[in-house]
mmCIF file of C-alpha atoms and ligand atoms in Angstrom:
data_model
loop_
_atom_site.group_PDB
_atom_site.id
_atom_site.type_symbol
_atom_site.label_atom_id
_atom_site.label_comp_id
_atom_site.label_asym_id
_atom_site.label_seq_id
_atom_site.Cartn_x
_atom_site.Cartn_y
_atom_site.Cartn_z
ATOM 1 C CA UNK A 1 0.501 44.151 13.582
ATOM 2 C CA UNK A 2 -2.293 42.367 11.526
ATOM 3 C CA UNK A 3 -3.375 39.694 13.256
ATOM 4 C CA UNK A 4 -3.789 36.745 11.109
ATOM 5 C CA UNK A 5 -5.108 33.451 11.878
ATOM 6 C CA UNK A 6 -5.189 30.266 9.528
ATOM 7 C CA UNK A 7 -8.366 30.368 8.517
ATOM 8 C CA UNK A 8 -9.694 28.219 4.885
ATOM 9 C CA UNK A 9 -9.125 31.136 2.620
ATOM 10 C CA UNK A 10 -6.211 30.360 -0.145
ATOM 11 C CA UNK A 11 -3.348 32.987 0.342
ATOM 12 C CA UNK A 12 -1.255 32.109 -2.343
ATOM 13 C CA UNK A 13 -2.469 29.594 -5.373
ATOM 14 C CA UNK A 14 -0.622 28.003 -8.109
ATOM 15 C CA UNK A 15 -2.388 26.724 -11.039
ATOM 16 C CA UNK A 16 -0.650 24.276 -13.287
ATOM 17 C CA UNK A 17 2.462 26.397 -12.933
ATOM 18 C CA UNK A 18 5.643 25.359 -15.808
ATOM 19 C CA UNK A 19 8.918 26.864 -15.766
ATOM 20 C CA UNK A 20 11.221 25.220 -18.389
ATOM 21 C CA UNK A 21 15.066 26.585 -18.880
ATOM 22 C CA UNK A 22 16.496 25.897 -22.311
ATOM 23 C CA UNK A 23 19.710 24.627 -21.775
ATOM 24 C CA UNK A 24 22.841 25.285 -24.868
ATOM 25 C CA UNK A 25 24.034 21.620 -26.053
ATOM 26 C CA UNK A 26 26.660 23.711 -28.321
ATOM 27 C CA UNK A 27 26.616 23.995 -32.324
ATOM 28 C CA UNK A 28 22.978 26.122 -31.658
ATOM 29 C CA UNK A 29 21.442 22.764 -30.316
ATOM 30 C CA UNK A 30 19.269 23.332 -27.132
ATOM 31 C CA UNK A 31 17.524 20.631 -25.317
ATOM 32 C CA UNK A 32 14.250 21.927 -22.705
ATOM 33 C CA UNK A 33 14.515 21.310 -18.805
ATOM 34 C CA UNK A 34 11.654 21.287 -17.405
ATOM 35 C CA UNK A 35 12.601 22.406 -13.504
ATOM 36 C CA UNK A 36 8.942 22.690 -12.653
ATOM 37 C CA UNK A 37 6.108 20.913 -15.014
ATOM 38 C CA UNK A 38 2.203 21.624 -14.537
ATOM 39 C CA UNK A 39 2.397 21.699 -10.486
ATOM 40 C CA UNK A 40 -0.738 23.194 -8.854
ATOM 41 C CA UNK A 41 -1.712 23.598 -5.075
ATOM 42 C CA UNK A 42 -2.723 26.032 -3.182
ATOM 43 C CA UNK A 43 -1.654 27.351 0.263
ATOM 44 C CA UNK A 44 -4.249 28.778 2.724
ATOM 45 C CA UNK A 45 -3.496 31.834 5.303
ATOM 46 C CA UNK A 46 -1.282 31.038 8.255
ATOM 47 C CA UNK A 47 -0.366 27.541 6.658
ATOM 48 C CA UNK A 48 2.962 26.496 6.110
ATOM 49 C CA UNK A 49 3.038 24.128 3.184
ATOM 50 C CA UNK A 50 6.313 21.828 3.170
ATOM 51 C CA UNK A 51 8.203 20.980 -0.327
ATOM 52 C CA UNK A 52 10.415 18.193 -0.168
ATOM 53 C CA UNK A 53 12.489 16.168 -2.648
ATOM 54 C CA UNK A 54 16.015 15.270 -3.504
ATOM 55 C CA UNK A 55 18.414 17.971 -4.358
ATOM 56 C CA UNK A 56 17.873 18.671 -8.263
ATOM 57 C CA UNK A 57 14.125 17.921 -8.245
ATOM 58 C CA UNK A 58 12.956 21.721 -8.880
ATOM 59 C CA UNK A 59 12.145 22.888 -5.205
ATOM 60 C CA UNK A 60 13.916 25.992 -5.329
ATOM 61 C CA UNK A 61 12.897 27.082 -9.148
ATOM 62 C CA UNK A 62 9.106 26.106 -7.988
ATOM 63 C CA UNK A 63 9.743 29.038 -4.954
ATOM 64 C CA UNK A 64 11.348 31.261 -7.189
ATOM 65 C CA UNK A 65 8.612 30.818 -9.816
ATOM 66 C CA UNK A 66 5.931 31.485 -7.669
ATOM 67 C CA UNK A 67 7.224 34.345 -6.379
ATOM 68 C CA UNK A 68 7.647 36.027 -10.344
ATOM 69 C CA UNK A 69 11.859 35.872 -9.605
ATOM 70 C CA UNK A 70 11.210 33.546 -12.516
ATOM 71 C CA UNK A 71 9.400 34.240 -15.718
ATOM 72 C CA UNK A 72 6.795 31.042 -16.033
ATOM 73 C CA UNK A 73 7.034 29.418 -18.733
ATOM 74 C CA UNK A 74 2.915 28.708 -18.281
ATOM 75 C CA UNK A 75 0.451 28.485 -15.975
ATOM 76 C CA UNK A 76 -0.981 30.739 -12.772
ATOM 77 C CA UNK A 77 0.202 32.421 -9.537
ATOM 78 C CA UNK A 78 -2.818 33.936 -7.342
ATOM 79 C CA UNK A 79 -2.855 35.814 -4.675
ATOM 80 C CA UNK A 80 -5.586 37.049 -2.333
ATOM 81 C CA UNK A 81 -7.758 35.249 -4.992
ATOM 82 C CA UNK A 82 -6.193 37.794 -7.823
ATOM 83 C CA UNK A 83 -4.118 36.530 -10.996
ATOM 84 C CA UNK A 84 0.080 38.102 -10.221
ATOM 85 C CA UNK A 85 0.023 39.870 -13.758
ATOM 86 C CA UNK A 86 0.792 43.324 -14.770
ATOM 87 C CA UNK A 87 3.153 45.823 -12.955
ATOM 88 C CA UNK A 88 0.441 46.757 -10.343
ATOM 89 C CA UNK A 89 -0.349 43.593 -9.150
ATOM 90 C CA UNK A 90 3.133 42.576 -9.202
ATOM 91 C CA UNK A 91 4.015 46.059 -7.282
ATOM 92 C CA UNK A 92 1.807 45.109 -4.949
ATOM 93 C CA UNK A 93 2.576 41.326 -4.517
ATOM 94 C CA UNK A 94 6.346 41.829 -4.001
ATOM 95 C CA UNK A 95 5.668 43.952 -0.727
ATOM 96 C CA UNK A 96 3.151 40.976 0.604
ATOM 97 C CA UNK A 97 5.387 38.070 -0.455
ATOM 98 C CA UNK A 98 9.165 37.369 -0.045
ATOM 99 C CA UNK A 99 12.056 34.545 0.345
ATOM 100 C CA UNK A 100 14.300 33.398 3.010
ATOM 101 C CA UNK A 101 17.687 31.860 0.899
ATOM 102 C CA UNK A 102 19.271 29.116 1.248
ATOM 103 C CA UNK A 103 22.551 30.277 2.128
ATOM 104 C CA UNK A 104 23.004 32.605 4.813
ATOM 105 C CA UNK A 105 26.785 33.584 3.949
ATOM 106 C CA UNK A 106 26.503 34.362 0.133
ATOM 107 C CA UNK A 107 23.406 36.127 0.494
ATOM 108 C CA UNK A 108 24.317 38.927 2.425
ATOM 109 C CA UNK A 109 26.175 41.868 1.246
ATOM 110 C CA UNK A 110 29.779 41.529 2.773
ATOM 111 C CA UNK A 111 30.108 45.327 2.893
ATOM 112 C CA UNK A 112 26.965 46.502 3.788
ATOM 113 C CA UNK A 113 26.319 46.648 7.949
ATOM 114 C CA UNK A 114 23.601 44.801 9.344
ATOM 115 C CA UNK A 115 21.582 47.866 9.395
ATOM 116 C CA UNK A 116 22.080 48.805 5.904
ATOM 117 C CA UNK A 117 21.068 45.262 5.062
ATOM 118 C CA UNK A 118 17.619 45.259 6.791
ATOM 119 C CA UNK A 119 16.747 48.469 5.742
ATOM 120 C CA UNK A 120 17.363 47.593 2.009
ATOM 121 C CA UNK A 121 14.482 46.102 1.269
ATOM 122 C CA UNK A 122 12.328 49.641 3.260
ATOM 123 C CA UNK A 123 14.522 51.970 1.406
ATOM 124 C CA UNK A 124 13.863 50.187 -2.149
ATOM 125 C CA UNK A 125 10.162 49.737 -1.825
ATOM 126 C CA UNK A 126 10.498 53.501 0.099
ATOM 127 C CA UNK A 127 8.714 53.091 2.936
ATOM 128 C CA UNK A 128 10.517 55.578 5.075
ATOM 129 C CA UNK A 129 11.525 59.061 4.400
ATOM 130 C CA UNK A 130 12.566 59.840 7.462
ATOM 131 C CA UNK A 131 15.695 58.154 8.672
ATOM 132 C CA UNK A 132 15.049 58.196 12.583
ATOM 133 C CA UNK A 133 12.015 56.121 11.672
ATOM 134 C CA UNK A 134 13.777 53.429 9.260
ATOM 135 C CA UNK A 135 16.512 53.457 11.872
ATOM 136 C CA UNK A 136 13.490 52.433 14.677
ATOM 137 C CA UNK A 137 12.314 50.089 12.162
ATOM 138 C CA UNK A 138 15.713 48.121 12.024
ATOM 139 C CA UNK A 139 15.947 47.951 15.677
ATOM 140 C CA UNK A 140 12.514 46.749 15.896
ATOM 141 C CA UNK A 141 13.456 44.076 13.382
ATOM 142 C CA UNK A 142 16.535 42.908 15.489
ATOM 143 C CA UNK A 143 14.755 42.880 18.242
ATOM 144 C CA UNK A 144 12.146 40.562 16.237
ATOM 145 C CA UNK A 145 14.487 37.901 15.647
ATOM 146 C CA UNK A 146 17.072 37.978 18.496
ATOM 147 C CA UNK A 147 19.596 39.880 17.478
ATOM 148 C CA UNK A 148 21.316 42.477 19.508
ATOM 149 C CA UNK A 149 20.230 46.012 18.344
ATOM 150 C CA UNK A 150 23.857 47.207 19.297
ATOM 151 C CA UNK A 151 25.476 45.234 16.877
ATOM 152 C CA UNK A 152 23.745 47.167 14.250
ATOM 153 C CA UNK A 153 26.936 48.624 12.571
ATOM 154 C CA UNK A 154 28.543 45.672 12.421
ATOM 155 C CA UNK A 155 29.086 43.368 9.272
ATOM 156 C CA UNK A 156 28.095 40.001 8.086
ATOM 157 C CA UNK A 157 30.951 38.259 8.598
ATOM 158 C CA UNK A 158 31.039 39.182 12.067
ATOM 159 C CA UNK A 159 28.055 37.179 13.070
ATOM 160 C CA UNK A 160 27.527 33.613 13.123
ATOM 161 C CA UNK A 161 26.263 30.937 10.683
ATOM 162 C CA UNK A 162 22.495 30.986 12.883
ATOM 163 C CA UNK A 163 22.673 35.155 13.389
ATOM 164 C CA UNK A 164 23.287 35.481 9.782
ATOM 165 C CA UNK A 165 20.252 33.929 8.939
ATOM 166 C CA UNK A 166 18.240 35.985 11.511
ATOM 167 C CA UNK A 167 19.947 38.654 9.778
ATOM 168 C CA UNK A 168 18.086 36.987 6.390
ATOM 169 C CA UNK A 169 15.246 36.596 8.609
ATOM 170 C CA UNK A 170 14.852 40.339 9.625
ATOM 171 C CA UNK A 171 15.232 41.790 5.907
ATOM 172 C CA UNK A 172 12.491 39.164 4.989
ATOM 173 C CA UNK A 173 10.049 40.517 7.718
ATOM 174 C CA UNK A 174 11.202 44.353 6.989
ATOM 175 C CA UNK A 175 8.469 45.273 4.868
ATOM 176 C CA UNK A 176 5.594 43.615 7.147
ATOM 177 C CA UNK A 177 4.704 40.531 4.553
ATOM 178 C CA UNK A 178 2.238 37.934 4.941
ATOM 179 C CA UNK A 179 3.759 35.288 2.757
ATOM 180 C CA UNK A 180 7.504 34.158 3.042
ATOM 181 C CA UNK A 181 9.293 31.213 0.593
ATOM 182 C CA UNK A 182 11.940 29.733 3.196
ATOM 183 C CA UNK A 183 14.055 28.031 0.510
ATOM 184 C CA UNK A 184 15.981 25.696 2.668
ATOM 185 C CA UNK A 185 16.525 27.987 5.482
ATOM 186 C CA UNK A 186 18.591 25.501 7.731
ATOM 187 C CA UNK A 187 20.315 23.451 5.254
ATOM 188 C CA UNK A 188 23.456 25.121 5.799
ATOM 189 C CA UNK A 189 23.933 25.681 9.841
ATOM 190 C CA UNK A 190 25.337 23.413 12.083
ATOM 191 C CA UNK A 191 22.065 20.679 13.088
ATOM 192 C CA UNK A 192 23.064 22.466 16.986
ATOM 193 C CA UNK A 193 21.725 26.123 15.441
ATOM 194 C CA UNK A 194 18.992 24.277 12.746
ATOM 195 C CA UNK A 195 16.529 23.710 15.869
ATOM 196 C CA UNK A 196 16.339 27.325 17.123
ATOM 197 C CA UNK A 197 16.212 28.727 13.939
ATOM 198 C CA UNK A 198 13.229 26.628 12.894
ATOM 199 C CA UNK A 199 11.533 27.590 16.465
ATOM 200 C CA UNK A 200 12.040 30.563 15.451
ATOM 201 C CA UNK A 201 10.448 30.624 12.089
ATOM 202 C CA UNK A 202 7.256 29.084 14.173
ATOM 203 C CA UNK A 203 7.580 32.095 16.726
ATOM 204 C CA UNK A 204 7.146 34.636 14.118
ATOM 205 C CA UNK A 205 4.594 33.012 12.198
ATOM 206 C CA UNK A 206 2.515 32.440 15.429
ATOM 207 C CA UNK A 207 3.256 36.520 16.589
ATOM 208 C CA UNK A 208 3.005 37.803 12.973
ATOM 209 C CA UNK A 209 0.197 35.491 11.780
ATOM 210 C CA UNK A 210 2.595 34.649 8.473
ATOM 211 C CA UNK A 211 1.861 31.890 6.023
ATOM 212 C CA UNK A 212 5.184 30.036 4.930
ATOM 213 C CA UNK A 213 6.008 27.432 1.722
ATOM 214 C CA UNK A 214 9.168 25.884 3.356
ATOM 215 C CA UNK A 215 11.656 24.113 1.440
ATOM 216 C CA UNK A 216 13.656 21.392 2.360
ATOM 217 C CA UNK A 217 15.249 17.865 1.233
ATOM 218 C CA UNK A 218 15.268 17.250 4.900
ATOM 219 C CA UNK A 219 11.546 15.646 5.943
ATOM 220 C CA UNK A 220 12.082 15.738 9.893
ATOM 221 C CA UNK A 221 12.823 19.465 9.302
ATOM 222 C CA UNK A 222 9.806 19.890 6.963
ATOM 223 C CA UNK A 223 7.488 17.774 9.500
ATOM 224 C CA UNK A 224 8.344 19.634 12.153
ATOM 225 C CA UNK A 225 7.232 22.990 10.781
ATOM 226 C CA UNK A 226 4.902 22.283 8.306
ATOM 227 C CA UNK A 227 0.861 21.784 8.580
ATOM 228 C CA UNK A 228 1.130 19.824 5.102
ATOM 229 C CA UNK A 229 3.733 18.647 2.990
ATOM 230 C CA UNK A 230 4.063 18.439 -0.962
ATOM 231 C CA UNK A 231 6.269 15.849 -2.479
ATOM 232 C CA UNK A 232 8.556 17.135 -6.082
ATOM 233 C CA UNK A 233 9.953 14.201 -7.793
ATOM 234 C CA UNK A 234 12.191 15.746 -11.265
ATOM 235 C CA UNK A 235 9.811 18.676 -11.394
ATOM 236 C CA UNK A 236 6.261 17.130 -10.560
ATOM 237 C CA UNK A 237 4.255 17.389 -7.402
ATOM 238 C CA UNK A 238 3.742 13.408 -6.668
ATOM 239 C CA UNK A 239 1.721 13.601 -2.971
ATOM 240 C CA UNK A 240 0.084 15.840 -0.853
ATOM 241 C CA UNK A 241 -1.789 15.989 2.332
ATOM 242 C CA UNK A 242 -1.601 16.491 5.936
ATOM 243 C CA UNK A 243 2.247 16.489 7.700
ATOM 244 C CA UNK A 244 1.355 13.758 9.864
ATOM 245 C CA UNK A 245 -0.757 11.579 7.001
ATOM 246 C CA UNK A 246 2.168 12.175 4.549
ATOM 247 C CA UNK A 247 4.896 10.996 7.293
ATOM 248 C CA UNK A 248 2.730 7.979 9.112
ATOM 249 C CA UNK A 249 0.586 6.872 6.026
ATOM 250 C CA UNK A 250 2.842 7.842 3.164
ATOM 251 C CA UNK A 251 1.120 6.140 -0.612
ATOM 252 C CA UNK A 252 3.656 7.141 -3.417
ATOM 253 C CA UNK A 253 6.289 4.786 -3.575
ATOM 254 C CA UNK A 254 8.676 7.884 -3.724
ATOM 255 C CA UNK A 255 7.645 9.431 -0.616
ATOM 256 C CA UNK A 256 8.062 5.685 1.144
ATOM 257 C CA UNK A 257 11.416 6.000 -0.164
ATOM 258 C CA UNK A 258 11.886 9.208 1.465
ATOM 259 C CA UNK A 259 10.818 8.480 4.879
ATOM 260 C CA UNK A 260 12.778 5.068 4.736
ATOM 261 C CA UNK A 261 16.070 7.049 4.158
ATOM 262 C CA UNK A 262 15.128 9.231 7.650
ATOM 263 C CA UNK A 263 17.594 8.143 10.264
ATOM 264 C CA UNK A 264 15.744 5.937 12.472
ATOM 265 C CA UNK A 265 17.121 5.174 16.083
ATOM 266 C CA UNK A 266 15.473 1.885 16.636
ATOM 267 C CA UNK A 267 18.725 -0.551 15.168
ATOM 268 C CA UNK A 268 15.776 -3.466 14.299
ATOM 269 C CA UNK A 269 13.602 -0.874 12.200
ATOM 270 C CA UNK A 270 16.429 0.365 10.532
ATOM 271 C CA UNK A 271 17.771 -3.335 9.617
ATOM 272 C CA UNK A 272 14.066 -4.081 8.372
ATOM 273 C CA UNK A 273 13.808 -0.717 6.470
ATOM 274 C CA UNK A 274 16.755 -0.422 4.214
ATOM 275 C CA UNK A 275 15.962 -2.936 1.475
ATOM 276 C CA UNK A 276 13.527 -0.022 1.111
ATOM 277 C CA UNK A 277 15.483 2.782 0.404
ATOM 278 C CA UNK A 278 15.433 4.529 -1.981
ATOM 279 C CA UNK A 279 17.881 2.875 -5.323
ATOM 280 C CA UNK A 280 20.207 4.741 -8.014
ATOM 281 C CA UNK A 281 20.165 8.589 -8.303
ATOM 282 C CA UNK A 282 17.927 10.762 -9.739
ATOM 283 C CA UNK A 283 17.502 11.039 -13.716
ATOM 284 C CA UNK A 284 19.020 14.190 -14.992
ATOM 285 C CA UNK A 285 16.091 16.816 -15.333
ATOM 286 C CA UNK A 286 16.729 16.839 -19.284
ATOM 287 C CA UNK A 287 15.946 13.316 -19.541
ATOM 288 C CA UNK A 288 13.027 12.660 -17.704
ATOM 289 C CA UNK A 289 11.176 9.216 -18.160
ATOM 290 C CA UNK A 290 8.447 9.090 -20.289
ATOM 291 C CA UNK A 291 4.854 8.366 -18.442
ATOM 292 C CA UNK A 292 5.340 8.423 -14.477
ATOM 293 C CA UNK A 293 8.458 10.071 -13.545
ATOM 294 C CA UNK A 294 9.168 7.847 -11.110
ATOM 295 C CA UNK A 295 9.444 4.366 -13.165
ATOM 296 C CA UNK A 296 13.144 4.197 -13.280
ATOM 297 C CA UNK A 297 13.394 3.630 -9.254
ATOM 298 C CA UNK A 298 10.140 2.465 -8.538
ATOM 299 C CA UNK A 299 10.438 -0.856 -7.236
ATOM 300 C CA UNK A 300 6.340 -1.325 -8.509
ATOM 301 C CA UNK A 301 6.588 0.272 -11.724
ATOM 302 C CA UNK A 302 4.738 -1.529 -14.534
ATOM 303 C CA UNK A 303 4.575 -1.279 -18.200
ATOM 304 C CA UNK A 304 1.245 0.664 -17.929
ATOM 305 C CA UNK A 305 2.963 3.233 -15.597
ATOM 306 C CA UNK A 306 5.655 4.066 -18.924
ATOM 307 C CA UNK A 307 2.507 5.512 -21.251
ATOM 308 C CA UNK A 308 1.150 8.442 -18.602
ATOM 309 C CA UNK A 309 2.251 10.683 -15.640
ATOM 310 C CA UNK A 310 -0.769 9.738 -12.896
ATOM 311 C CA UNK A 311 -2.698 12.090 -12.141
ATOM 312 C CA UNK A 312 -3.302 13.502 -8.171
ATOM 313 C CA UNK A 313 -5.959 11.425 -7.134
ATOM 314 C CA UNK A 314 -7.930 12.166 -3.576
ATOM 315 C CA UNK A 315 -7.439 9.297 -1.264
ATOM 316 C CA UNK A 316 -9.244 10.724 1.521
ATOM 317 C CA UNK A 317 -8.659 13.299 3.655
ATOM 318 C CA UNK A 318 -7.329 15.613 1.318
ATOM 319 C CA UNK A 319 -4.484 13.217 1.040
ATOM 320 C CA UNK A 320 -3.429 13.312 -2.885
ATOM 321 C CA UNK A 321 -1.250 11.222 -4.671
ATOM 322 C CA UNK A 322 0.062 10.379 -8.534
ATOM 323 C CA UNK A 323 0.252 6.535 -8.732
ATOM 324 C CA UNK A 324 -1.555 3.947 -10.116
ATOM 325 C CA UNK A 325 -1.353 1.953 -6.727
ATOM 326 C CA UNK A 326 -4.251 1.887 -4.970
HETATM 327 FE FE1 SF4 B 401 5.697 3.395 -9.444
HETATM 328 FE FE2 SF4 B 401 3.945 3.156 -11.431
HETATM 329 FE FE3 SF4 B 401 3.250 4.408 -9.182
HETATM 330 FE FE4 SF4 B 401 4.960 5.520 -10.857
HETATM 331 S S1 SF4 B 401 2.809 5.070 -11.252
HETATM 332 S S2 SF4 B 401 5.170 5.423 -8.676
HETATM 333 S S3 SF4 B 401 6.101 3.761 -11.584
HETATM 334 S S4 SF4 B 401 3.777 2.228 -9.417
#
C-alpha cells in the first residue's frame, strides 16, 4: 500500500464551486436553490477537512458536487493539481475518490451478501478477472475494517447498525482510493458505536495514508477527526482554519453559535452560554437573505451587512472568516 503522508500538496481543490437545483413552484413557475454558492477551499494530502452546519445548509450537495455525483452548476473541482473534466479524467478520478453515506441501512443492497457488496465497486471498475483474487480482495477488506471474514455470505440486515457501516466502509476502501467524502458517517448509530467507528476512520487513514472531507452537523464529532474545519451557513463557506482555532477562537458569529449549542458539562458555563445560542431556524435555501447570509440570526448584524456577502478574509494563521467584525 502507498504510503502517504500529509504533506502541503493540495489533493483535492474546489474553486468557486455552484450547484443550484431549480425547484417546480407549479403552473411552469420555478424558483433557483442555490444548495452550494461560490465555495472554494482546498484540501491537502492526508488532511481531513471538517464541514459543519445545520441540517439543510448544503453539506451533503457540496460532497456530492465535488465528487461529479452532481453536475455543477459553475465553478472547479481539481485533483492532483488537474481540472475533473472530460470522461478520462473523470474515469480516472472516480477510482481515486469516493463517499462514505450517511445512512448505513438504506445504502446497502438488502439482497446482495456482504461479499457481493464489497466487491461491487472491483467488479464495476473491473479490477479482477479472476474470482479467487476478488474473493482475497473482499476478505482482505473485512479484515481491514473489523469484520469477520466468515460472515461473508451473510446479508445486511444481519449485521448491526456500526458493522453495517464498516460494511460501507470496506466498499469505500475496495478500489484502493486516496480521497474519501464521509457524508455524516456516524449520524445515524447509537453515540455507544459513533466513537469506534470514528477511531476507526482515523486507523485507516493513518495505515492507508487517506485524505478525508468529513461531514457532520455534529462539531465534537468533526473536532475530533478533523485537522481543519469549514463552516456552511445556507450554502456559503463562512470560516475556516485550524480544528482547534475554529473550536477555541471561533470569529463568525455563526460558528459562536455553533459551539455555544455543544453540550457543555460545566452547569455554570452552560447557564452563562445559552443567551448565546443560536435563535430561530434556518431560512429556507430558496429565500436566502440578501447581503450576508447570516443577518436574519445574527445578533451583530447591521444595515451595512444587508448590501454584500463578506468576503473570507485571513485573520492569521490561515484562520478565514466572512464578517465584517473585526
Ligand atoms: Fe453578522 Fe454582519 Fe457578520 Fe453577517 S457580516 S455575521 S450579519 S455581523
Amino acid at each position: 500500500m502507498a504510503d502517504r503522508k500529509m504533506n502541503a500538496t493540495p489533493l483535492v481543490e474546489i474553486r468557486n464551486l455552484k450547484k443550484y437545483f431549480e425547484i417546480n413552484e407549479g403552473f411552469f413557475k420555478t424558483k433557483q436553490l442555490r444548495a452550494v454558492d461560490d465555495v472554494s477551499f482546498e484540501i491537502m494530502t492526508g488532511e481531513t477537512l471538517g464541514l459543519v452546519g445545520e441540517s439543510g445548509c448544503g453539506k451533503s450537495t457540496l460532497g456530492r458536487t465535488l465528487l461529479k455525483l452532481y453536475e455543477p452548476t459553475a465553478g472547479e473541482i481539481l485533483f492532483e493539481g488537474k481540472a475533473v473534466k472530460g470522461k478520462k479524467e473523470l474515469e480516472q478520478f472516480r477510482k481515486k475518490a469516493t463517499m462514505v453515506f450517511q445512512d448505513p441501512y438504506s445504502s446497502l443492497n438488502p439482497r446482495m451478501t456482504v461479499a457481493d457488496i464489497i466487491a461491487e465497486p472491483l467488479t464495476v471498475q473491473g479490477y479482477f478477472t479472476d474470482e479467487e483474487q476478488k474473493k482475497k480482495r473482499v476478505r482482505q477488506l473485512m479484515d481491514m475494517v473489523g469484520l469477520n471474514t466468515e460472515h461473508a455470505a451473510r446479508y445486511a440486515h444481519e449485521f448491526s447498525g456500526g458493522q453495517r457501516q464498516r460494511i460501507g466502509i470496506a466498499r469505500a476502501l475496495a478500489v484502493n482510493p486516496e480521497f474519501i467524502v464521509c457524508d455524516e458517517p456516524v449520524s445515524a448509530l447509537d453515540v455507544s458505536i459513533q466513537a469506534q467507528v470514528i477511531n476507526q476512520f482515523d486507523e485507516l487513514k493513518k495505515t492507508l495514508g487517506l485524505t478525508y472531507l468529513f461531514i457532520s452537523h455534529d462539531l465534537l464529532v468533526v473536532r475530533h477527526i478533523s485537522d481543519r474545519i469549514a463552516v456552511m451557513y445556507l450554502g456559503r463557506l463562512v470560516e475556516i482554519g485550524p480544528a482547534d482555532e475554529i473550536y477555541d477562537h471561533p470569529i463568525h458569529p455563526y460558528t459562536r453559535s455553533l459551539i455555544k449549542a455543544v453540550p457543555i458539562p460545566d452547569p455554570d458555563r452552560a447557564a452563562a452560554d445559552k443567551e448565546e445560542g443560536l435563535k430561530g431556524d434556518i431560512p429556507s435555501p430558496l429565500d436566502v437573505p440578501t447581503g450576508c447570509v447570516f443577518r436574519t440570526r445574527c445578533p451583530y448584524a447591521k444595515d451595512e451587512c444587508a448590501a454584500n456577502m463578506p468576503e473570507l478574509t485571513d485573520r492569521g494563521g490561515g484562520h478565514l472568516c466572512a464578517c465584517i467584525l473585526k
